[in-house]
Coordinates of C-alpha atoms in Angstrom, one line a residue:
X247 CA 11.9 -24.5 43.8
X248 CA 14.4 -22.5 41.7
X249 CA 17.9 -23.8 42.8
X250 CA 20.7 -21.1 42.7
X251 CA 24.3 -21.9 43.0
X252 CA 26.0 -20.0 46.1
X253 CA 29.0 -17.3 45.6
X254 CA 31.4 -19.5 46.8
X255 CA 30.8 -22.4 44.2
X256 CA 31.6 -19.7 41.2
X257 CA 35.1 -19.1 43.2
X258 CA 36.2 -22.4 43.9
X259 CA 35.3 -23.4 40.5
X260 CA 37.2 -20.6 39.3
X261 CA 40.2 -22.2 41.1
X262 CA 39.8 -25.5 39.3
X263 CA 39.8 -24.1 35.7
X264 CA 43.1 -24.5 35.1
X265 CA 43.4 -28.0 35.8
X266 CA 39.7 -28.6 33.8
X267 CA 38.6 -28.9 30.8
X268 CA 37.1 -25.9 28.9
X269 CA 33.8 -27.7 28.8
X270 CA 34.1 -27.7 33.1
X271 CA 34.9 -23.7 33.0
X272 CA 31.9 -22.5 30.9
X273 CA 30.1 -24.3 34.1
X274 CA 31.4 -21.2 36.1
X275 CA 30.9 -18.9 33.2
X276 CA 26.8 -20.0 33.0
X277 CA 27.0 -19.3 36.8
X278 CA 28.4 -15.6 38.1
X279 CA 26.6 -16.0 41.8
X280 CA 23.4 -16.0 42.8
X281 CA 20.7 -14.4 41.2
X282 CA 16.9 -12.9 41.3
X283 CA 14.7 -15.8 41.0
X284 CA 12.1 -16.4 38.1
X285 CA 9.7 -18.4 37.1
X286 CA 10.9 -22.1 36.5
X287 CA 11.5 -22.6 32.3
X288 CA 9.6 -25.8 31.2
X289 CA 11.5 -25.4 28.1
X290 CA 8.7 -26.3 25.6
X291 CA 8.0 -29.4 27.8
X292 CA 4.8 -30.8 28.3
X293 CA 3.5 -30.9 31.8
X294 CA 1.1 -33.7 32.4
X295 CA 0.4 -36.2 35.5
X296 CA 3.0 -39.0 35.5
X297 CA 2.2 -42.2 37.8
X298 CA 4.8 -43.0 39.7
X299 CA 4.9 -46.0 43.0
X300 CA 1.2 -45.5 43.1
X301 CA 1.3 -41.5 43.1
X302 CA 0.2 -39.0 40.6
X303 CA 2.8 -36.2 40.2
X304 CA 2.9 -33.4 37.8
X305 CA 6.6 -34.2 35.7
X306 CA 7.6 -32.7 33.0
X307 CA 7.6 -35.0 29.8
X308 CA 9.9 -34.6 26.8
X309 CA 8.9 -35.0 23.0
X310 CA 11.0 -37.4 21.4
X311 CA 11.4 -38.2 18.1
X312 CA 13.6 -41.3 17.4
X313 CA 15.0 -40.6 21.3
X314 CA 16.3 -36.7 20.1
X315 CA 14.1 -34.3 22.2
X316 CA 12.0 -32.1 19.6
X317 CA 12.7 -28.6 21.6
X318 CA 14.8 -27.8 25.2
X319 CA 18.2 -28.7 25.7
X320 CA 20.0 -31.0 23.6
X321 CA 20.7 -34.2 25.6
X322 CA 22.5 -35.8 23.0
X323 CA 25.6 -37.4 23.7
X324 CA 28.7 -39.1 22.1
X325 CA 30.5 -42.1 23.7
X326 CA 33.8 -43.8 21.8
X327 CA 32.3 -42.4 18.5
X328 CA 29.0 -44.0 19.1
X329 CA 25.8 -41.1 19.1
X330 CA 22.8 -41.4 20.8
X331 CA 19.9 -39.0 21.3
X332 CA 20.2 -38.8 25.4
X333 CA 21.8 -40.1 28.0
X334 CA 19.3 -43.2 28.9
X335 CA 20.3 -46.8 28.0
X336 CA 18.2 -49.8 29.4
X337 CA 20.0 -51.6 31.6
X338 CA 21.0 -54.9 31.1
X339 CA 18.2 -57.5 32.2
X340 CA 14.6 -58.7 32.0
X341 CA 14.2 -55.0 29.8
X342 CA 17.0 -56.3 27.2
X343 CA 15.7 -59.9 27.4
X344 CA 14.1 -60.3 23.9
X345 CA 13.5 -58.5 20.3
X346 CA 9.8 -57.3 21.4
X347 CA 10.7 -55.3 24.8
X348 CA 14.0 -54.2 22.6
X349 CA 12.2 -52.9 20.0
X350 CA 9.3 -51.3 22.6
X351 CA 12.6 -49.8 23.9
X352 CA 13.6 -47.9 20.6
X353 CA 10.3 -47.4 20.1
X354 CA 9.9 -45.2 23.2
X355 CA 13.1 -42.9 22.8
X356 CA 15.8 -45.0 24.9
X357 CA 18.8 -43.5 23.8
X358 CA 20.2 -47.0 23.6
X359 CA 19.5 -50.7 24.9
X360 CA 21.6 -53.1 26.3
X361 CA 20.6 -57.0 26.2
X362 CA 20.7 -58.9 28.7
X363 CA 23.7 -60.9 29.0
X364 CA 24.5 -63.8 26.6
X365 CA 26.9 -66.3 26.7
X366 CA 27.7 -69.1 24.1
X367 CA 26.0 -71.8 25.7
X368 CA 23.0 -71.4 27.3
X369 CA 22.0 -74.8 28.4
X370 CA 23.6 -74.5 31.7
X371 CA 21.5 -71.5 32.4
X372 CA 18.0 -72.3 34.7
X373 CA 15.9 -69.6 36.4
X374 CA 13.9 -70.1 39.3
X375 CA 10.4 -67.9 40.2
X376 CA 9.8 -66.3 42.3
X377 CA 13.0 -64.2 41.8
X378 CA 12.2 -61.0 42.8
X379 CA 11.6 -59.5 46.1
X380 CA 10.4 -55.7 47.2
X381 CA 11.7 -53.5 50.2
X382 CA 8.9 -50.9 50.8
X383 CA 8.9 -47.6 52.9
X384 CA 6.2 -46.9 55.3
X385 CA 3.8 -45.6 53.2
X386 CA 4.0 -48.7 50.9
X387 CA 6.3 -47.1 48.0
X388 CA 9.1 -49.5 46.1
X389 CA 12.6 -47.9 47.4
X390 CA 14.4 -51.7 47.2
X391 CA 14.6 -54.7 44.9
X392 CA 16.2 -57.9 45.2
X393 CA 16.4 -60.6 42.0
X394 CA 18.0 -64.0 41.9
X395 CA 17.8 -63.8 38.0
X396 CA 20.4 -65.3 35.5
X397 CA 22.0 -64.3 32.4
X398 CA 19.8 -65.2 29.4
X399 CA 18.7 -68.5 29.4
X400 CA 17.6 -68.2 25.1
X401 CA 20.0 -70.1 23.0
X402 CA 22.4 -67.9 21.6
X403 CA 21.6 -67.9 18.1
X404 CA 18.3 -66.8 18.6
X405 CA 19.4 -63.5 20.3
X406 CA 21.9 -62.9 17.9
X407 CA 19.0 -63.1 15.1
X408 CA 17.0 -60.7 17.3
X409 CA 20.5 -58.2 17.7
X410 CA 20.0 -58.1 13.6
X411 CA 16.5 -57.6 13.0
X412 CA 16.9 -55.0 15.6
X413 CA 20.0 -53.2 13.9
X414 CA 17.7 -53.4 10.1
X415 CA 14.8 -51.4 12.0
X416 CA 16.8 -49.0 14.0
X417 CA 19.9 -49.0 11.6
X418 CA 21.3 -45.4 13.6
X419 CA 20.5 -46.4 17.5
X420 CA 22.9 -48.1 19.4
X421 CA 22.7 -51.6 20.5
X422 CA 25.2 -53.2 23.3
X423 CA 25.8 -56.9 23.8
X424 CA 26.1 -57.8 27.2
X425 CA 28.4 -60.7 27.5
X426 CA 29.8 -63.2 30.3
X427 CA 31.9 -66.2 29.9
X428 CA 34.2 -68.7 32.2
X429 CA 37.9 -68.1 32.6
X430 CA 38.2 -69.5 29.0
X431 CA 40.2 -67.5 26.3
X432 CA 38.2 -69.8 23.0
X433 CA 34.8 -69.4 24.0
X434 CA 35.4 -65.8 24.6
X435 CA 36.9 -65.5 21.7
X436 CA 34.0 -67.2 19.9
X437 CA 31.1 -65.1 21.5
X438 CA 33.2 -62.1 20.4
X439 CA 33.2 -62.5 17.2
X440 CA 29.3 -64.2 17.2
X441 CA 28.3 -61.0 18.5
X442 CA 30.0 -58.9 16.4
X443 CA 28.7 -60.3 13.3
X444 CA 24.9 -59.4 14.2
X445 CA 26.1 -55.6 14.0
X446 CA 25.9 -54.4 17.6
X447 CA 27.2 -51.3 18.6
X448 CA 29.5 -52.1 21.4
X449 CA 29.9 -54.5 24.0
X450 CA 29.5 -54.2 27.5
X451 CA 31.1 -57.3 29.6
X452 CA 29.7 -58.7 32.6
X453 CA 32.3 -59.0 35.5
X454 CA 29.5 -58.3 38.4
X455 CA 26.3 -60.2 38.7
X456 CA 26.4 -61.6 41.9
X457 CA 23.9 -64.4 42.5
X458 CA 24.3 -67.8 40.4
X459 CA 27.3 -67.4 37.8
X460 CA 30.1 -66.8 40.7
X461 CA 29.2 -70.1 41.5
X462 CA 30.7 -70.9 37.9
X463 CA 33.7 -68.6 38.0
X464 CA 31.7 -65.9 36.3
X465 CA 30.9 -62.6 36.8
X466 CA 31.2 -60.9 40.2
X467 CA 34.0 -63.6 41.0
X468 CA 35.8 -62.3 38.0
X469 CA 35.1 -58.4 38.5
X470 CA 36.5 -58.7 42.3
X471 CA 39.7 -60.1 41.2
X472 CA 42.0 -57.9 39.2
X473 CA 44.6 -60.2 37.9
X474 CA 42.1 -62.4 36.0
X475 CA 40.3 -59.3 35.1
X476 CA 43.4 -57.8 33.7
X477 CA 44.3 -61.1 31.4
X478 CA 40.1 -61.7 30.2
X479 CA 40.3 -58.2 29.2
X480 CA 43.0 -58.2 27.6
X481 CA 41.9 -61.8 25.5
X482 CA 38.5 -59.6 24.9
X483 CA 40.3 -56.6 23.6
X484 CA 42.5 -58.1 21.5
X485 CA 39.8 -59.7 19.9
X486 CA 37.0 -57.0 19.9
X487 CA 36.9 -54.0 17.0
X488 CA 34.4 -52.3 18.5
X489 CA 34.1 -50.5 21.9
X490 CA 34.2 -52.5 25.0
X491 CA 32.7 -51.3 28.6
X492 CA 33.2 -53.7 31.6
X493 CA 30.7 -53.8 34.1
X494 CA 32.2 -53.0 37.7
X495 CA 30.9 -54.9 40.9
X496 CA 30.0 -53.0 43.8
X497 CA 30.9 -55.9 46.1
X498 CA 34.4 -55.1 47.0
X499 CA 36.5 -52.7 49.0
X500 CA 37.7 -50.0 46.8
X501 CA 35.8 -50.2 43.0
X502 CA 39.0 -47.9 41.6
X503 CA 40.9 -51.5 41.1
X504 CA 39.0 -53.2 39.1
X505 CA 38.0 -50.1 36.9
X506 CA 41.8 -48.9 36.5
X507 CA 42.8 -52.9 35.8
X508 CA 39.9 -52.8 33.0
X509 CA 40.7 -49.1 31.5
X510 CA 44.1 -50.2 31.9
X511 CA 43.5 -53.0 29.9
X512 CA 42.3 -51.2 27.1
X513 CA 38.3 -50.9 27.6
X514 CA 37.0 -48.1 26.4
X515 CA 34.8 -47.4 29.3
X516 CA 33.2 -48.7 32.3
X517 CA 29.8 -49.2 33.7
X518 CA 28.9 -48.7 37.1
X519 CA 27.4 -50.4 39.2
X520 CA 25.8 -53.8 39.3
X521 CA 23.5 -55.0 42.0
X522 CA 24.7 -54.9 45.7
X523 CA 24.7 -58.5 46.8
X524 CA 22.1 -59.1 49.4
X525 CA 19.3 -60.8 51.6
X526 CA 16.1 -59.2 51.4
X527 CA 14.5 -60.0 54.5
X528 CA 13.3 -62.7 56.6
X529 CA 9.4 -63.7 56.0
X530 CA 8.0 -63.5 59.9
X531 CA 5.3 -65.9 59.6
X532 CA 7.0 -68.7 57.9
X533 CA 10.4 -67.9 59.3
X534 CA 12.1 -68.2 55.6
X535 CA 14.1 -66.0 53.4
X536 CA 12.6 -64.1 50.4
X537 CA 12.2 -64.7 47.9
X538 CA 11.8 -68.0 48.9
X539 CA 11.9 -71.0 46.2
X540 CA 10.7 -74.2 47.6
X541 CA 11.4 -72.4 51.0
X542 CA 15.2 -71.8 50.5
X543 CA 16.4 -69.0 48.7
X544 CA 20.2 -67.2 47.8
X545 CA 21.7 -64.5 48.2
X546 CA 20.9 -62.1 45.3
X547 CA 21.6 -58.6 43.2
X548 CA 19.9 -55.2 45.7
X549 CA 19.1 -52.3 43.2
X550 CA 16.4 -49.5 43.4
X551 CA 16.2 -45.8 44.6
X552 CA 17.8 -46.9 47.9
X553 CA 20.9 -47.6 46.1
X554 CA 21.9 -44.5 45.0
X555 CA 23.8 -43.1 47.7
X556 CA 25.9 -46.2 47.3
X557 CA 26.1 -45.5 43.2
X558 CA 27.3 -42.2 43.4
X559 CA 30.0 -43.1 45.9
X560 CA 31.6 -45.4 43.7
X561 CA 31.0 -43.7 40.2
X562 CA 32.4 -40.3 41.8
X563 CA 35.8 -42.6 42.7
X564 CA 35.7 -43.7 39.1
X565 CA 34.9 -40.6 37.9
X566 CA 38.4 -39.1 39.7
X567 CA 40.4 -41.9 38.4
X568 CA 39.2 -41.2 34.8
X569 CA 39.7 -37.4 35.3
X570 CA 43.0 -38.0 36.9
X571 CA 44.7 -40.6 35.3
X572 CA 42.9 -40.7 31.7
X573 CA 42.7 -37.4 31.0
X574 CA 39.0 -37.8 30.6
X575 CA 39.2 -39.9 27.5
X576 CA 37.3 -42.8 29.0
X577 CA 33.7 -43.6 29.0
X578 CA 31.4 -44.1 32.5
X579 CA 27.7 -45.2 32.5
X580 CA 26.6 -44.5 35.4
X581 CA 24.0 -47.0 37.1
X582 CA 22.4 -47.3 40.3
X583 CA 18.8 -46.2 41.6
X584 CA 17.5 -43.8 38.4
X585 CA 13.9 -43.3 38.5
X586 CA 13.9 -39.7 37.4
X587 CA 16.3 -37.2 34.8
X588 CA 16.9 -35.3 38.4
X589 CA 19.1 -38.6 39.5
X590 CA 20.2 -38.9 36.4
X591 CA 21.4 -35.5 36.5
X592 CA 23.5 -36.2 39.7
X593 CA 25.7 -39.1 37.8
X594 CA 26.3 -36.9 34.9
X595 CA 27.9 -34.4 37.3
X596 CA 29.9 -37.1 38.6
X597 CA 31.7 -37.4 35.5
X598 CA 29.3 -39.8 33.9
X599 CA 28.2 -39.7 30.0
X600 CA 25.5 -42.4 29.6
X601 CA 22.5 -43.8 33.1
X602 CA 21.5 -46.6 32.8
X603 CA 18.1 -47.6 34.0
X604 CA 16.9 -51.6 35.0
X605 CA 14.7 -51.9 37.9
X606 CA 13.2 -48.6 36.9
X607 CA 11.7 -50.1 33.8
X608 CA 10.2 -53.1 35.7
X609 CA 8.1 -51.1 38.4
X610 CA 7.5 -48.0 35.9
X611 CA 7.7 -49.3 32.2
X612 CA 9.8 -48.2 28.7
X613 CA 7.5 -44.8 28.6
X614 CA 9.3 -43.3 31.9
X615 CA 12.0 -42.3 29.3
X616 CA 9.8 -39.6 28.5
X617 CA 9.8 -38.2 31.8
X618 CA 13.7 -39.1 32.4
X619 CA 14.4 -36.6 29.8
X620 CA 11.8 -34.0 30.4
X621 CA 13.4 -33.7 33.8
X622 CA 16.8 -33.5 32.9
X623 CA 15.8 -30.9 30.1
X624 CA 14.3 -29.2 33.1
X625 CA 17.0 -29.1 35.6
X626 CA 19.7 -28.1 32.3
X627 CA 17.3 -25.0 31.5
X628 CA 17.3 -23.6 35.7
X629 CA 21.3 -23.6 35.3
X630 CA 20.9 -22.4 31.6
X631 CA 23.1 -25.0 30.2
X632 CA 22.5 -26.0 26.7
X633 CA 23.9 -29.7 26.5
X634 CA 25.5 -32.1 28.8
X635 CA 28.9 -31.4 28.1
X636 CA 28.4 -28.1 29.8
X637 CA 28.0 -29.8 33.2
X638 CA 29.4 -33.3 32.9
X639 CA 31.5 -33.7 36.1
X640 CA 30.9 -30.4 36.7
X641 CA 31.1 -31.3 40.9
X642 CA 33.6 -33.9 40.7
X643 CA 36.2 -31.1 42.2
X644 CA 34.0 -30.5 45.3
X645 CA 35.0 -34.1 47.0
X646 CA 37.8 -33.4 49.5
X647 CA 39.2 -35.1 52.9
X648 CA 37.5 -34.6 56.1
X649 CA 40.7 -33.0 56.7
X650 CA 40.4 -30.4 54.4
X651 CA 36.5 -29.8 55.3
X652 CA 37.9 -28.8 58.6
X653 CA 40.5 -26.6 57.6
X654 CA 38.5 -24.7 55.6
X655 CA 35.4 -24.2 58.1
X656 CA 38.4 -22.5 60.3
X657 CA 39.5 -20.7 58.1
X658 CA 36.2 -19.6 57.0
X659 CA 35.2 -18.5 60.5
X660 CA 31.5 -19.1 59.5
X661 CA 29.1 -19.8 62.5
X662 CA 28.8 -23.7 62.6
X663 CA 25.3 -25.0 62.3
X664 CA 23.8 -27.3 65.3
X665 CA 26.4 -28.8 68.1
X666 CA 29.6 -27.5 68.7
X667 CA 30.6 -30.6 70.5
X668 CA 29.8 -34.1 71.4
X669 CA 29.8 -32.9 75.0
X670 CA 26.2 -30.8 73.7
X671 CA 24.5 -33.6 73.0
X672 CA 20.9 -34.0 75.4
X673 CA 19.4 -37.1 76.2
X674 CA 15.8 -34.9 75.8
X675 CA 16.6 -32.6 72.7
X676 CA 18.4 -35.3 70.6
X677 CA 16.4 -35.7 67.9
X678 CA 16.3 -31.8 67.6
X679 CA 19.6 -31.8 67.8
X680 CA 20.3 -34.0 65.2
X681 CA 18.3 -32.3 63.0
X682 CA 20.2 -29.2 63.5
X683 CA 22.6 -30.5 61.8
X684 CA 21.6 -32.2 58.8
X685 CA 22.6 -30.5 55.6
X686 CA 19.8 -30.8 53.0

């Protein structure tokens, strides 16, 4: 289906161009109403059946070369000097967990890799199995995923020999240490610098896991309390001289806190979001929670396509607060239910410049980047935009109050769709009814 903007978005975003960037404006430019439709561009893509939960769908698939797309749109993109040939990072976790998935990673076209998450001693790190759990729909597709997991449990030194093999093969990709320490300033301090002198690219620091290391002070329990999170970042600033995201929990009331005490605090971006902290169901026949480990289990990290509703919400609010109140000079890597460039499209019009992708990799494998970028290329070349910075936040000014939603119904006198009224509302046409008046 060939999607066409309506009349009005052109003239509201008209409206905003003052207050955007030029980069926003040219959106409107690329977009003077709606149009005769034509045949969908595949923009040199290749076309071929990708599996995907089980089903064979026709998706486009991108040539890459090194991770830069050989013909289409350019999805390059450029975040705090770093360059990387699309948008798609893998997501910290089991797909960062040692040199041979890395390296499969790179191999691939992932425009860059983050490791899983390190810390200076790894002794007091144990994993348990299982540590996984599935939510599926009716017809037996993956939409939810629970994990237990830990930060790396590898000695230190043997993933910081890994981060420098990795950086002599692929000398111009980029490569992000995931790190997570207790409230102590020394030992971050020391994994700092450690990290630093294997030659990775960035750092991206772990305030959010949710299962296991809150129970040491760590992670989530730091990310969901600003004051500590504005003193650790500061310590890891200071010591740091190369870009720094930090890693925003879901699992608090308004995300903008923590993200404006990290920005704040002089990270260069942030990464949004971790798993939503959960209990994945109930087994019926035993009567114990999953996963279940010698039939107890925890509560753990929710991720998957049934996230992203949730994602969007809170990287839209982050994407405002960088808009608004750093002129758009900070970084967001959006995270949150990717399983195709289409999604990833959405957080790139929140204002993100990098998705990550995690669970994806696990149900679908490293080659799905191909098809991540053959859709993205797809839905760039339908709005004719040539790279991402043409649409990057692009529908960040669309969010409004309920408030204003009203006004401007009244005021736009349209015909309203479905009930006029909760006193409409049948006992016999209600599901009707409520279709009526769904939007999409």
């Amino acid at each position: 289906m060939q999607h066409q903007l309506p009349s009005s978005f052109t003239q509201m975003h008209a409206q905003n161009c003052s207050m955007q960037t030029s980069r926003r404006c040219c959106f409107a430019q690329r977009h003077p109403g709606p149009k005769a439709t034509k045949p969908r561009s595949r923009c040199g893509l290749v076309v071929r059946a990708a599996k995907q939960n089980g089903d064979i769908a026709q998706r486009p698939v991108a040539n890459l070369e090194n991770g830069k797309a050989v013909s289409g749109p350019d999805l390059t993109v450029k975040l705090n000097g770093l360059t990387m040939p699309n948008p798609f990072v893998i997501g910290s976790g089991p797909p960062g967990t040692n040199y041979a998935v890395m390296k499969k990673a790179f191999e691939e076209g992932w425009g860059g890799v983050i490791a899983k998450t390190v810390s200076v001693d790894s002794s007091k790190v144990t994993n348990v199995t299982p540590r996984y759990a599935k939510l599926r729909s009716n017809d037996r597709q993956v939409i939810g995923w629970e994990n237990i997991e830990l930060i790396s449990d590898r000695p230190l030194e043997t993933m910081l020999d890994e981060f420098k093999r990795l950086k002599n093969e692929f000398p111009d990709r980029v490569l992000i240490a995931s790190i997570m320490e207790e409230y102590n300033k020394g030992a971050w301090e020391e994994l700092i610098e450690r990290c630093e002198e294997s030659g990775v690219d960035a750092f991206e620091i772990n305030f959010s896991c949710p299962h296991g290391m809150p129970e040491r002070k760590m992670g989530m329990a730091m990310g969901q309390d600003p004051e500590i999170l504005q003193e650790v970042c500061g310590w890891i600033n200071e010591k740091a001289s190369i870009p720094v995201w930090a890693k925003m929990t879901p699992n608090i009331t308004d995300i903008t806190f923590p993200a404006r005490t990290a920005l704040n605090a002089g990270c260069e971006g942030v990464a949004a979001i971790n798993t939503i902290q959960s209990v994945m169901g109930v087994n019926l026949k035993t009567l114990r929670p999953e996963p279940s480990v010698e039939g107890y289990s925890t509560p753990g990290g929710y991720s998957s396509v049934a996230v992203k509703p949730i994602a969007l919400a809170k990287v839209m609010k982050i994407g405002q607060v960088i808009r608004d109140e750093f002129d758009n000079k900070k970084d967001l890597s959006g995270i949150g239910g990717v399983e195709t460039g289409r999604d990833a499209a959405e957080f790139l019009l929140l204002g993100a410049n990098s998705v990550q992708v995690c669970t994806g990799v696990m149900l679908h494998g490293y080659s799905m980047v191909k098809q991540l970028c053959g859709e993205l290329q797809e839905f760039m070349s339908e709005h004719d935009f040539k790279s991402i910075e043409d649409f990057r936040g692009a529908s960040l000014p669309y969010f409004t109050s309920h408030r204003e939603l009203v006004k401007m119904q009244k005021e736009n006198k349209a015909k309203r769709r479905g009930l006029a009224n909760d006193a409409e509302w049948s006992g016999d046409g209600f599901v009707k009814e409520t279709e009526s008046m769904v939007a999409n």
